Structures are given as structure tokens and as C-alpha cells.
Short mmCIF file of C-alpha atoms in Angstrom, two decimals:
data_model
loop_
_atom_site.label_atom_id
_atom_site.label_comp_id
_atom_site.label_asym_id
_atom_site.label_seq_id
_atom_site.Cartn_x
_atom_site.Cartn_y
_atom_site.Cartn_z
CA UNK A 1 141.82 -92.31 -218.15
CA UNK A 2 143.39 -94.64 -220.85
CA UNK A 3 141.37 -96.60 -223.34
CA UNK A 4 141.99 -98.83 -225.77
CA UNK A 5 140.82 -98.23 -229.37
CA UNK A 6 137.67 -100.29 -229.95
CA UNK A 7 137.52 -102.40 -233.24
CA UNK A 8 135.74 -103.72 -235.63
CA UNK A 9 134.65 -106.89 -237.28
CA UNK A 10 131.99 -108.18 -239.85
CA UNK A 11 130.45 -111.33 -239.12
CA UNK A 12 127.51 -113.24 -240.93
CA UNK A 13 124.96 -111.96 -238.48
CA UNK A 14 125.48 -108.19 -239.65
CA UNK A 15 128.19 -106.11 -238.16
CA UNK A 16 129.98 -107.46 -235.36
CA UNK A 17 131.83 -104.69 -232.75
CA UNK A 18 134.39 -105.86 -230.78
CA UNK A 19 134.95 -103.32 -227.88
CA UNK A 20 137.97 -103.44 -225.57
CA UNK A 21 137.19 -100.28 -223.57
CA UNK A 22 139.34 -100.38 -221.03
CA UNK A 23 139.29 -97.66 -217.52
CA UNK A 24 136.71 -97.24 -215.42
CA UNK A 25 137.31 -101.20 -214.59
CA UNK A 26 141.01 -101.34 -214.87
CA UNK A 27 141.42 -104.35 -212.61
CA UNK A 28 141.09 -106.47 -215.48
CA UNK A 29 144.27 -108.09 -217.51
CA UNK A 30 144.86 -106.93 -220.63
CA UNK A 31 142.78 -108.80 -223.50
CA UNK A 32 144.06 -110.35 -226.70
CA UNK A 33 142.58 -108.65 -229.40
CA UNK A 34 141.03 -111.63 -232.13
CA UNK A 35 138.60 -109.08 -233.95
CA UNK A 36 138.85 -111.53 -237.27
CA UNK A 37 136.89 -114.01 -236.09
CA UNK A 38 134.25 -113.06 -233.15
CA UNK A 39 133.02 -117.12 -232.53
CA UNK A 40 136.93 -117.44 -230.67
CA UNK A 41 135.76 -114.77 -228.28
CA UNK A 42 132.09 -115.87 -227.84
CA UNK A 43 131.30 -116.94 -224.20
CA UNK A 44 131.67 -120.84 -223.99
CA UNK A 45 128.03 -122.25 -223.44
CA UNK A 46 127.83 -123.01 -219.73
CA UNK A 47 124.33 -123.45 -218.45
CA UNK A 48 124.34 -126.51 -216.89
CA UNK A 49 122.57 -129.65 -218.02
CA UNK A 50 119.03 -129.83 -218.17
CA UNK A 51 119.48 -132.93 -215.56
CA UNK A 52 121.18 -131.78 -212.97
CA UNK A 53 118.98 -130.70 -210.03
CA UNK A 54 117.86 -127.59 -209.31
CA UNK A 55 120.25 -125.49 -206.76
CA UNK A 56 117.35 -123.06 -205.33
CA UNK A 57 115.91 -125.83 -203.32
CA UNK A 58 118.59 -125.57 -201.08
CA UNK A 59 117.19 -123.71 -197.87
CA UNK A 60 118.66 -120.13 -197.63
CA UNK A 61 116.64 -117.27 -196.48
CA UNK A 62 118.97 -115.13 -198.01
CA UNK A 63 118.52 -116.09 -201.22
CA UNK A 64 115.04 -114.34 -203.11
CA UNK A 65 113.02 -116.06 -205.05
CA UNK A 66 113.98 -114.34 -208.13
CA UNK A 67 117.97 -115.59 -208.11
CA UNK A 68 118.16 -118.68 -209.69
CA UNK A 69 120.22 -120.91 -211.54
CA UNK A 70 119.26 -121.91 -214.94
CA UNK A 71 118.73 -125.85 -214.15
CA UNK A 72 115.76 -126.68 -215.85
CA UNK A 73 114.28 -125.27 -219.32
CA UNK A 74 111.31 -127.17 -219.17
CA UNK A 75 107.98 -125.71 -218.24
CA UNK A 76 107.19 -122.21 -217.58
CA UNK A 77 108.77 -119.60 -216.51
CA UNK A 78 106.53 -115.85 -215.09
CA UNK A 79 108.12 -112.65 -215.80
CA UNK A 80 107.10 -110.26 -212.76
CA UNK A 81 104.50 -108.34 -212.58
CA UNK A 82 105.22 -105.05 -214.08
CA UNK A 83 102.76 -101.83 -213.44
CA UNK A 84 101.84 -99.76 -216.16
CA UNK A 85 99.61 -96.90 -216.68
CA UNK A 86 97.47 -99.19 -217.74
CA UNK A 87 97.59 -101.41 -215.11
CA UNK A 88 99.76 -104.05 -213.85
CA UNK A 89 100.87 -106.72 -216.90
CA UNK A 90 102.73 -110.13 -216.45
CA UNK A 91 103.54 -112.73 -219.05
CA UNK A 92 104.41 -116.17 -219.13
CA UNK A 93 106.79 -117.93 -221.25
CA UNK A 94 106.48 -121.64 -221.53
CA UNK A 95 110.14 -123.95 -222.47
CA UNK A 96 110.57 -127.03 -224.72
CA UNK A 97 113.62 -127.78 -224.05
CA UNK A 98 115.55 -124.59 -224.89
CA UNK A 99 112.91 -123.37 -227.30
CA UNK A 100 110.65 -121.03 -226.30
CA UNK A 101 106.70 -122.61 -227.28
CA UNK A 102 104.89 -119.88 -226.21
CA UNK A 103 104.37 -116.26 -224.90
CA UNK A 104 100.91 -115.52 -222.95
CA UNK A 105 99.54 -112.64 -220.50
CA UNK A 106 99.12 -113.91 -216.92
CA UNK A 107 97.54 -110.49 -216.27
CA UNK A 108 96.73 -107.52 -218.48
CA UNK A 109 94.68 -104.23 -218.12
CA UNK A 110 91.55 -104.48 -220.16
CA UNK A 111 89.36 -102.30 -219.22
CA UNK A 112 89.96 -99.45 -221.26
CA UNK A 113 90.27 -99.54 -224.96
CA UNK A 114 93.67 -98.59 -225.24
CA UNK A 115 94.85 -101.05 -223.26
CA UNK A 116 92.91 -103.56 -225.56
CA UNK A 117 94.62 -102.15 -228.17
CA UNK A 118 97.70 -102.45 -226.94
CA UNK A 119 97.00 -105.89 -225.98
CA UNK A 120 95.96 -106.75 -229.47
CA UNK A 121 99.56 -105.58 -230.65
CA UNK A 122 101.90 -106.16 -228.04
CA UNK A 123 101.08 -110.15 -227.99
CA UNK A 124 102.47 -110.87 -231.89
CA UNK A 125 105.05 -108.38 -231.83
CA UNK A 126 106.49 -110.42 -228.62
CA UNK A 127 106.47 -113.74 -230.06
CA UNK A 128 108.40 -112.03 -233.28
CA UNK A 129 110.66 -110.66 -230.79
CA UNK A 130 111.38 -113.92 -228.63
CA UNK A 131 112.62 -115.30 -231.66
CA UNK A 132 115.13 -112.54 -232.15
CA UNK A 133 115.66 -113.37 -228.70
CA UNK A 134 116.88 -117.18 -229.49
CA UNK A 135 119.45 -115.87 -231.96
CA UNK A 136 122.42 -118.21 -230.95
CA UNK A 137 125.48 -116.87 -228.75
CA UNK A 138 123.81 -113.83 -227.91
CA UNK A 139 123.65 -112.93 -224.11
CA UNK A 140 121.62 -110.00 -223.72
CA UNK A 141 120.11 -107.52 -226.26
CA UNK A 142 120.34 -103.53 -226.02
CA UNK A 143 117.49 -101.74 -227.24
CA UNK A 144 115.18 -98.83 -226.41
CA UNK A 145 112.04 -101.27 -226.23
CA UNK A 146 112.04 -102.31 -223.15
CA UNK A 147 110.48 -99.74 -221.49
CA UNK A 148 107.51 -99.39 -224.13
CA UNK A 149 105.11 -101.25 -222.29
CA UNK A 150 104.95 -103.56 -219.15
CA UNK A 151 104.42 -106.92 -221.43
CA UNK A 152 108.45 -106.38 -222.83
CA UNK A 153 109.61 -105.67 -219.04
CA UNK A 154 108.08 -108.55 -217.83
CA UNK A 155 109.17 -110.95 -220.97
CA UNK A 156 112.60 -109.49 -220.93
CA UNK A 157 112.78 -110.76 -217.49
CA UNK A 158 111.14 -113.77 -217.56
CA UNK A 159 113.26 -114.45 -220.65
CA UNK A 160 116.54 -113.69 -218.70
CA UNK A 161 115.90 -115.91 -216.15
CA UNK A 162 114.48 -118.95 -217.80
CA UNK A 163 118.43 -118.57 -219.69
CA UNK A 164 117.15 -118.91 -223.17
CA UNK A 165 118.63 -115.39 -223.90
CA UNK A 166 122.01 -117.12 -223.64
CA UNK A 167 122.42 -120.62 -225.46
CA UNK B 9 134.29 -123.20 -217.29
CA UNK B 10 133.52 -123.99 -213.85
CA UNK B 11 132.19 -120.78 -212.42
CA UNK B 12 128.95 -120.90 -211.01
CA UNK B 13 126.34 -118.41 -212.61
CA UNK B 14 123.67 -116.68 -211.08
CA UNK B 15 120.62 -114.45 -212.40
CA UNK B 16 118.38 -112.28 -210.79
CA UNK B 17 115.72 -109.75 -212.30
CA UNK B 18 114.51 -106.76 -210.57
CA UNK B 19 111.56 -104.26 -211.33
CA UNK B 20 113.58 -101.26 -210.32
CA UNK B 21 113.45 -97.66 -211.84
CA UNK B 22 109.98 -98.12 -214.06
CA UNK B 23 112.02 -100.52 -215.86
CA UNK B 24 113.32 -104.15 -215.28
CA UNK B 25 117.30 -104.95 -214.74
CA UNK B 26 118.56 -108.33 -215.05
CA UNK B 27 121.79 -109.35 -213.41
CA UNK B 28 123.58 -112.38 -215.16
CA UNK B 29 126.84 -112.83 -212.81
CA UNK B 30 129.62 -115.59 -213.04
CA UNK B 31 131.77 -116.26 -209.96
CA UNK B 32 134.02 -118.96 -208.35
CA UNK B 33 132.72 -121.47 -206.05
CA UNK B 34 133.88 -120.17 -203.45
CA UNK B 35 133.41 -117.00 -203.53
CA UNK B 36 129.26 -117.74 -203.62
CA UNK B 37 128.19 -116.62 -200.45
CA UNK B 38 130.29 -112.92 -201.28
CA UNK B 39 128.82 -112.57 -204.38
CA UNK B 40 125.56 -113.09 -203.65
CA UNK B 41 125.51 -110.11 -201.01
CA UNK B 42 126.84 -108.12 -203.21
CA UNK B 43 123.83 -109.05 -205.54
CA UNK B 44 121.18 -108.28 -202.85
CA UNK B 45 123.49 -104.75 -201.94
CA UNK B 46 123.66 -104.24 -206.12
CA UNK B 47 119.68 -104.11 -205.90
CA UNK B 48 119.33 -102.30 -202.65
CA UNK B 49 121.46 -99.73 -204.51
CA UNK B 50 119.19 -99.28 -207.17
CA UNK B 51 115.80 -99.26 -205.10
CA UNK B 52 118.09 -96.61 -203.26
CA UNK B 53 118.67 -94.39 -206.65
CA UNK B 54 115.10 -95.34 -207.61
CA UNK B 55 113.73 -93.89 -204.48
CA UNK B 56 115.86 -90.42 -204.40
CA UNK B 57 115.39 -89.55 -208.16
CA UNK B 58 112.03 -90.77 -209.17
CA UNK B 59 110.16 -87.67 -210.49
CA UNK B 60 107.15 -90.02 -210.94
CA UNK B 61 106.51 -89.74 -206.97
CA UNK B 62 105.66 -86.52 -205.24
CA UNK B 63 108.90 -85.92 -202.18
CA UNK B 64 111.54 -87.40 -203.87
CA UNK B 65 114.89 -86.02 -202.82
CA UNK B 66 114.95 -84.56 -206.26
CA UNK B 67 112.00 -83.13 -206.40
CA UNK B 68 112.39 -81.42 -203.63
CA UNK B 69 115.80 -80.60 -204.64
CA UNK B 70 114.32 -78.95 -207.92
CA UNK B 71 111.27 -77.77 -206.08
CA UNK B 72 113.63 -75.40 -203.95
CA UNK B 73 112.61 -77.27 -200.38
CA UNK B 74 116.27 -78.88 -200.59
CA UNK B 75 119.70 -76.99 -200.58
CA UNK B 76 121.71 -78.88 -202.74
CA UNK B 77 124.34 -78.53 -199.43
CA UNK B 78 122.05 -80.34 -197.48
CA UNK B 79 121.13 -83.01 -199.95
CA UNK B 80 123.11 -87.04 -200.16
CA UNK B 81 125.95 -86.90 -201.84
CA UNK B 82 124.55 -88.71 -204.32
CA UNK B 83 122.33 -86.55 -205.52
CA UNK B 84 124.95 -83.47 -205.99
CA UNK B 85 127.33 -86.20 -207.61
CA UNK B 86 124.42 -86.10 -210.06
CA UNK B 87 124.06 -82.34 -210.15
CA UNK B 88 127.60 -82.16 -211.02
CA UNK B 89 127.77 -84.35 -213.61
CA UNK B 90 124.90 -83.41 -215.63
CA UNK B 91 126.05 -80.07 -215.62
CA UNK B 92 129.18 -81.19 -216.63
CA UNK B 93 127.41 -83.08 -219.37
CA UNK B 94 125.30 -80.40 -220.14
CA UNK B 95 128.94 -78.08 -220.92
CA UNK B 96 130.45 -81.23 -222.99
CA UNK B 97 127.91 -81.61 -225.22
CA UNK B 98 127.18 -77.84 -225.73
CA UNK B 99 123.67 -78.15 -224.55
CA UNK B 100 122.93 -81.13 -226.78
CA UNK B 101 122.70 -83.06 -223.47
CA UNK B 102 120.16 -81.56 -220.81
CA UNK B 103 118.10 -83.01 -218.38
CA UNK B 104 115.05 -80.11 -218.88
CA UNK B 105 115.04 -80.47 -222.21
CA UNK B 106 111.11 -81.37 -221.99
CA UNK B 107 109.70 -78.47 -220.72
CA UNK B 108 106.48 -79.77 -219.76
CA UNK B 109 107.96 -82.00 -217.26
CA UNK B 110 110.11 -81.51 -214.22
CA UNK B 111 113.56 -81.55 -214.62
CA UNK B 112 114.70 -85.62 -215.38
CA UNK B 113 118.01 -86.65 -214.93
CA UNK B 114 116.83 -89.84 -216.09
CA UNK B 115 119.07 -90.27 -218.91
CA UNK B 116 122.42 -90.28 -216.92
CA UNK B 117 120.84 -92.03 -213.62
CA UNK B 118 119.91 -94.91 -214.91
CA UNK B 119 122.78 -95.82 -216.51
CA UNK B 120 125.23 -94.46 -214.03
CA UNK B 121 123.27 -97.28 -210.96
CA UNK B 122 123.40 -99.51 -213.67
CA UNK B 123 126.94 -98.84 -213.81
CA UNK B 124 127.66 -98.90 -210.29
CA UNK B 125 125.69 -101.96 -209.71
CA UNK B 126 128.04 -103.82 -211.63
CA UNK B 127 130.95 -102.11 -210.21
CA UNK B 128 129.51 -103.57 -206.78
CA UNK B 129 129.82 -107.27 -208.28
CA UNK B 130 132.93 -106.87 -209.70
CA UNK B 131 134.45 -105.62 -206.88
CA UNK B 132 133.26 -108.67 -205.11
CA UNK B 133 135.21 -111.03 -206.93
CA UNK B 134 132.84 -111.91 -209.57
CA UNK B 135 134.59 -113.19 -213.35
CA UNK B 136 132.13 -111.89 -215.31
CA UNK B 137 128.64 -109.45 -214.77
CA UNK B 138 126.24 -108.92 -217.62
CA UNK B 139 123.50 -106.28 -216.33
CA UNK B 140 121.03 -105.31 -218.63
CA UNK B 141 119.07 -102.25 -217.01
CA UNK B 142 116.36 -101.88 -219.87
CA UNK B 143 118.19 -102.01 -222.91
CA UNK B 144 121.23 -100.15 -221.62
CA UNK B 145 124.22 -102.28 -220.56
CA UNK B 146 126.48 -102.52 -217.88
CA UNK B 147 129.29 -105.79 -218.75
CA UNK B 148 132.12 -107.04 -217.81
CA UNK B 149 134.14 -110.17 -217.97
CA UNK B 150 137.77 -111.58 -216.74
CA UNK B 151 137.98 -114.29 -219.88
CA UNK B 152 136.29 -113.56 -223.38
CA UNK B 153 133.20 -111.11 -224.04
CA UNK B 154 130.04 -110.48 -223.81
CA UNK B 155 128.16 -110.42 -226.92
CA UNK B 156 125.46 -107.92 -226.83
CA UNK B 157 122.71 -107.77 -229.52
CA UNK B 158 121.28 -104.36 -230.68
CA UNK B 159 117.59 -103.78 -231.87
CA UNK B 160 116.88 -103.17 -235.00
CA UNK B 161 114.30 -100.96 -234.39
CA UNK B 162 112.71 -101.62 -238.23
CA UNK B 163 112.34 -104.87 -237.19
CA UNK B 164 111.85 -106.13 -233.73
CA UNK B 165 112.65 -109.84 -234.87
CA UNK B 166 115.74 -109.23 -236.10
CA UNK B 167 118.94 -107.90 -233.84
CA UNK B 168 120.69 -105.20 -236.90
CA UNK B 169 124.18 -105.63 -235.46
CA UNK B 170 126.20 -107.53 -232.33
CA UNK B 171 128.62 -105.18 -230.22
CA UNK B 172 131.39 -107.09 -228.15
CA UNK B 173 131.87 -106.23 -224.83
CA UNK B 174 135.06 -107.40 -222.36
CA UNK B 175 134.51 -104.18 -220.21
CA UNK B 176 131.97 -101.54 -221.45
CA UNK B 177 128.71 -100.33 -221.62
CA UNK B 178 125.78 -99.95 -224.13
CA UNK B 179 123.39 -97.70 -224.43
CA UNK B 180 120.38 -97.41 -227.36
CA UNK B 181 117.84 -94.56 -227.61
CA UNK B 182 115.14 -94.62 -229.68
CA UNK B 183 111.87 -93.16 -230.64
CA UNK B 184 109.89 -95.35 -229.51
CA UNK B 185 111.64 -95.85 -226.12
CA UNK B 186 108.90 -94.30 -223.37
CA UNK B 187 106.18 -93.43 -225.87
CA UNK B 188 108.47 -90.68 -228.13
CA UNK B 189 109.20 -88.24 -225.03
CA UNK B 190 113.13 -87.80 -226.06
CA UNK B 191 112.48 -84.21 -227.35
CA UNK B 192 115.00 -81.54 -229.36
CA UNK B 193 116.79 -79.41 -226.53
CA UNK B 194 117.07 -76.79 -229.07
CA UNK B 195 112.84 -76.65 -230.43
CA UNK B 196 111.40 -78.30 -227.14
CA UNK B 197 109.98 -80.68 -230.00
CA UNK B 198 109.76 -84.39 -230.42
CA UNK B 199 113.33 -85.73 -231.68
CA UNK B 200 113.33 -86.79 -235.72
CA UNK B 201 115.79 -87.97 -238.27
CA UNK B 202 117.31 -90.76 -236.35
CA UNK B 203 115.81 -94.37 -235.66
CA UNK B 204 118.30 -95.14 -233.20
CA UNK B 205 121.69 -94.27 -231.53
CA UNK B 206 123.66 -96.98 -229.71
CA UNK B 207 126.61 -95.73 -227.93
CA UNK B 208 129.46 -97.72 -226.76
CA UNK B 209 132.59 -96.97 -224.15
CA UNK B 210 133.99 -97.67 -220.49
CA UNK B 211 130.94 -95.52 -218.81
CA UNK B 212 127.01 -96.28 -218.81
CA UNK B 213 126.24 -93.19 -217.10
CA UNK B 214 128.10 -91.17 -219.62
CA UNK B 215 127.20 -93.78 -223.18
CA UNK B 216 123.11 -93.00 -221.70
CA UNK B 217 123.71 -89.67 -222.03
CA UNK B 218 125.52 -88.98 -225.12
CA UNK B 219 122.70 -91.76 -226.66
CA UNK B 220 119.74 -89.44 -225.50
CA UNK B 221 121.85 -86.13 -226.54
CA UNK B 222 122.60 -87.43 -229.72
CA UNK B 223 118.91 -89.10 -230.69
CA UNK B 224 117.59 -85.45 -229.48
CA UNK B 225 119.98 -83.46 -232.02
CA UNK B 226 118.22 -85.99 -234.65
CA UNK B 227 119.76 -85.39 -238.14
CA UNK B 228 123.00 -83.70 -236.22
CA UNK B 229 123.42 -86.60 -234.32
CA UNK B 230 126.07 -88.00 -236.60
CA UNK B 231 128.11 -84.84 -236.02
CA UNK B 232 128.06 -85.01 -232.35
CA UNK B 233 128.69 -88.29 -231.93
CA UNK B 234 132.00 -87.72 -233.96
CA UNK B 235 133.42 -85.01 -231.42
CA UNK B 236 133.44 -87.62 -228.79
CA UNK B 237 136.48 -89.33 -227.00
CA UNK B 238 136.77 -92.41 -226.42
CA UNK B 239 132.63 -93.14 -226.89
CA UNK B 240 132.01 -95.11 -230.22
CA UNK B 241 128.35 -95.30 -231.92
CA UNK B 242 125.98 -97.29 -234.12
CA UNK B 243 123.11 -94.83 -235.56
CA UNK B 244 120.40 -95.89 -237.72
CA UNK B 245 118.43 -92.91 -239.96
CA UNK B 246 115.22 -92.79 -240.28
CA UNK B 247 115.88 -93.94 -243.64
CA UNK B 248 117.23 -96.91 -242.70
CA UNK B 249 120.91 -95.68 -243.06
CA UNK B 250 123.88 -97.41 -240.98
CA UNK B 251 126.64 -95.11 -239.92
CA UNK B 252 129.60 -96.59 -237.08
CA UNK B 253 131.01 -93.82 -235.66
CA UNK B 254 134.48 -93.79 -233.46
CA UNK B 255 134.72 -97.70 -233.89
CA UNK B 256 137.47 -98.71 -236.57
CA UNK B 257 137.24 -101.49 -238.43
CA UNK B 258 139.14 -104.45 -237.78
CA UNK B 259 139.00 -105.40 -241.35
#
């Protein structure tokens, strides 16, 4: 299996890795290295305008409820419900325009005082992280995190499809 | 760009994997089937692995009830290849490294569905698939990259470095991914030294596994990571030190 030498870059954000591993999907054309300057080979913002209407009304029965386009980034958007060991957890991020206003629980385990605890903690530490989230011309973030607790599964999600993980 | 883009999330494998997929017009109808096949496939993997519910394939498997002969192909693709794994790395990589648990193979499964999932889209004519199967990631694009942001597991707010990906996968382990449990395969004790290990290269499957291997071997880590072809890494010290490994500059 061939692969091409990954490389390097710095950029203002920290350290900026350009990888051009190439093999297991080796349908792909060849890529022009530009590791000096990694804003050339960011992804072109695409999500349509905030206007335009929103495609899942179309009837399909094929399509699930959780595919959508990213039409609108107004309002609120629910991460699914995610079940813990604690019991199931859900949040609910809420859109100005592409800024995220808020983070809240739709449903959270309670009962025991663990679970309070964690509820206690896991609320700040997710509005910290949303704005981490917003970063500009990142598309997706890889971390060991979001398997912690239900509340990061379910704002990861609800995150990835209201779009604002990709601006 | 003109390519439509779709987005689906899934609860799947006690974690949550988001699909972000670009594709032509007309190719809309393929691509979402392969999108509803992409998550089948992981329910599938979910449902034969799991060692969270009692009659799993692989329980049974480990529990003796189930020849490996007898059992889906899929399941001795994943004997194999841990064992292979287990040779590469020496031992650094094994999938009963937790003794107090039944054997998990976990840390290559996920990632390799993850892996195959977006196989499954790009082999259906899709220009680009992103999918992000808690933390670990699976991308791919015809034009440009994906840029992918890693943790900084000091501080959750902040993202300590950004790894392009055309086609390649990303994997981070850390300690506090599933409450600590990524233990020492030589002590049977909880991993320390390292923060977090982010592996890059053409294989999830394969980056998950080195990522977990290399976390577990804590302060030898670094030194594992190094004898590695063709896998490049990102490892953070518990003292906060940075160390790329594999990846040369472009500077």
C-alpha cells in the first residue's frame, strides 16, 4: 500500500497538519500539496443561505427525520436522546443566526446525586466547549470527550446538524 | 460549489456518529441509500460486538458457545486483525488488556465501521464524507480538505492543534475518554503520563488502535508511536508537552 508523506504547517490557530494519506481510498486524484498556507485548502463555505427553504419538507418516506439540510440556523435545534448510566440525557441548542445563544438539558437524570453532580458540571463546561466549537473553518473536532457523558453525545449531535460546527 | 450536502446523526455503538456527506445532484437519491445502508452497517457492528449486552455474537464467541468457524465473517475479520495488531505492536495493543472486563475489541471496531461506513458513501459517488464516530474520524474529499480540530484536553474551549485531512482518519485517546478505563497492558493499571494521543493515517480501524496502544504504554508512548509506518501522531504529556511524531514539517 503506497502513501504519501504527510506534512506539516504552522498556522495562527496552533499547529496546522496537512495529511495527504493516500491508499485505502485510492480512487481519488492525486492532490496538490499547498502546506504553506492551509486557508487555500480550507473547504469553501457552502451551507446554503439562511433564506432558502427548507428541503426536508419535501415528502419522502425514505428520508429519517434526522437527515437534513442545514437551511435554517434560527431557532433550536435537539440533540437525541442519549442513555447513560445515569439515565437518558438530551440537550438543546438554541441559533441566532449562526451563533449558538444557548445550551440547555431537555432531559437529565436527577435522581441520584451523582448525576446532580454531574449535571452541575457538565452544563458550563458545554457552553465553554460550544464556543471551541464555533472556531471558524473547522468542520468537525476529534477528541476523546465525546463519550464522557450523554450531555456531549447529544450536543455533539445536535451541534452537527444545526451546521454551526462548519461556518 | 454546487454539491448538495447532507447530515445525519446516529446514536450507534454507546456513542453518537455524525455523517456530513457532499454529493452531486444527481446522484441524491444513490447517496442517500447508501447513508441509510452506512447506518444499518453500524447498528449491524453495534449489535454483533457489543459486550454491554448479554448474547452478542462476541460474547458468545469469547464465552466458548461460538466456534470462531461458525461465526460471520465479520467477526473473524476482527479476530484476525486484532491479533495481528496485537503481534505489531508487541502487545502494546490488546483487546483484554482490562482484566476485569470481557475481552473488548472496542478500540479497533469502532473505528474500523467508522471506516467502512465512509467507504460505503464514497463508493456511492459521494465528493466528499466527513464522519465523525465520537471523536475518531473517518474523511474524505475529491477537492480540498477537511479540517479537523483536535481537543485540547487542558482546555475543553480551546481546539490545541488542526490536522488536514483529503483522505485519512483521526483518532484521539484520552484519559478521560469512558471514565479512565484505557488501562497499561503490561500492569493491568490505569494508563498515566500521557494527556492525549491523536493518531493520523489512511486507516481508522488501525489509527484507533495504535491511539489506545500508545495512550496505554503512557510515558513509552512516544517510542511506539515512532516505530510506526505510515501512521503520524500528535501526543500531549501530562505535563502539557507537544511532541508530532511521523508528520514532517512543511516549514
Amino acid at each position: 500500500m503506497k502513501r504519501a508523506a504527510p506534512a506539516i504547517a504552522l498556522s495562527a490557530a496552533g499547529l496546522t497538519w496537512l495529511l495527504h494519506a493516500q491508499g485505502v481510498i485510492d480512487t481519488k486524484p492525486a492532490q496538490q500539496a499547498s502546506p504553506t498556507d492551509p486557508s487555500t485548502t480550507a473547504p469553501a463555505p457552502d451551507a446554503p443561505a439562511a433564506t432558502s427553504p427548507p428541503t426536508s419538507s419535501a415528502p419522502s418516506p425514505e428520508t429519517p427525520p434526522t437527515t437534513t439540510t442545514p437551511s435554517s440556523r434560527n431557532g433550536t435545534v435537539n440533540g437525541p436522546v442519549i442513555d447513560t448510566r445515569y439515565g437518558p440525557v438530551q440537550v438543546e441548542v438554541v441559533l441566532s443566526g449562526s451563533q449558538i445563544s444557548d445550551v440547555r438539558a431537555l432531559e437529565y437524570p436527577n435522581e441520584a446525586r451523582r448525576s446532580q453532580d454531574i449535571n452541575a458540571q457538565a452544563l458550563p463546561m458545554l457552553h465553554d466547549e460550544v464556543l471551541a466549537a464555533q472556531s471558524p473553518n473547522i468542520d468537525t473536532i476529534s477528541g476523546a470527550t465525546y463519550t464522557t457523558f450523554g450531555y456531549e453525545q447529544s450536543l455533539q449531535a445536535a451541534l452537527e446538524q444545526a451546521g454551526v460546527l462548519r461556518q | 460549489m454546487t454539491d448538495a450536502e447532507l447530515r445525519r446523526v446516529e446514536p450507534v455503538m454507546g456513542t453518537v456518529v455524525s455523517f456530513v456527506v457532499h454529493g452531486r445532484d444527481h446522484d441524491d437519491g444513490a447517496i442517500r441509500r447508501a447513508l441509510d445502508d452506512a447506518v444499518r452497517w453500524l447498528h449491524e457492528v453495534d449489535d454483533r460486538f457489543t459486550t454491554y449486552r448479554p448474547g452478542s455474537e462476541w460474547l458468545r464467541y469469547c464465552d466458548g458457545e461460538l466456534a470462531l468457524a461458525n461465526a460471520h465473517a465479520d467477526l473473524r475479520h476482527v479476530v484476525a486483525r486484532t491479533e495481528e495488531l496485537e503481534r505489531a505492536t508487541s502487545g502494546a495493543f490488546r483487546i483484554d488488556a482490562d482484566a476485569s472486563r470481557p475481552p473488548d475489541p472496542a478500540a479497533y471496531v469502532k473505528g474500523w465501521a467508522v471506516q467502512r461506513a465512509a467507504d460505503i458513501l464514497v463508493d456511492a459517488g459521494a465528493t466528499a464524507v466527513c464522519v465523525n464516530g465520537g471523536g475518531d474520524i473517518a474523511a474524505w474529499r475529491i477537492r480540498g480538505s477537511w479540517r479537523v480540530g483536535i481537543q485540547d484536553p487542558f482546555d475543553r474551549t480551546k481546539v490545541c492543534a488542526v490536522v488536514e485531512v483529503d483522505c485519512g482518519a483521526v483518532a484521539t485517546s484520552g484519559a478521560y475518554e469512558r471514565g479512565g478505563h484505557i488501562v497499561d497492558p503490561r500492569t493491568g493499571r490505569s494508563a498515566r503520563g500521557l494527556a492525549s494521543v491523536t493518531v493520523v493515517g489512511p486507516d481508522l480501524g488501525t489509527a484507533d488502535a495504535y491511539a489506545t496502544a500508545a495512550f496505554g504504554l503512557g510515558t513509552d508512548g512516544p517510542a511506539f508511536l515512532r516505530t510506526l509506518d505510515g501512521y503520524g501522531a500528535f501526543v500531549l504529556t501530562d505535563s502539557g508537552a507537544i511532541e508530532a511524531i511521523g508528520l514532517p514539517s512543511a516549514a
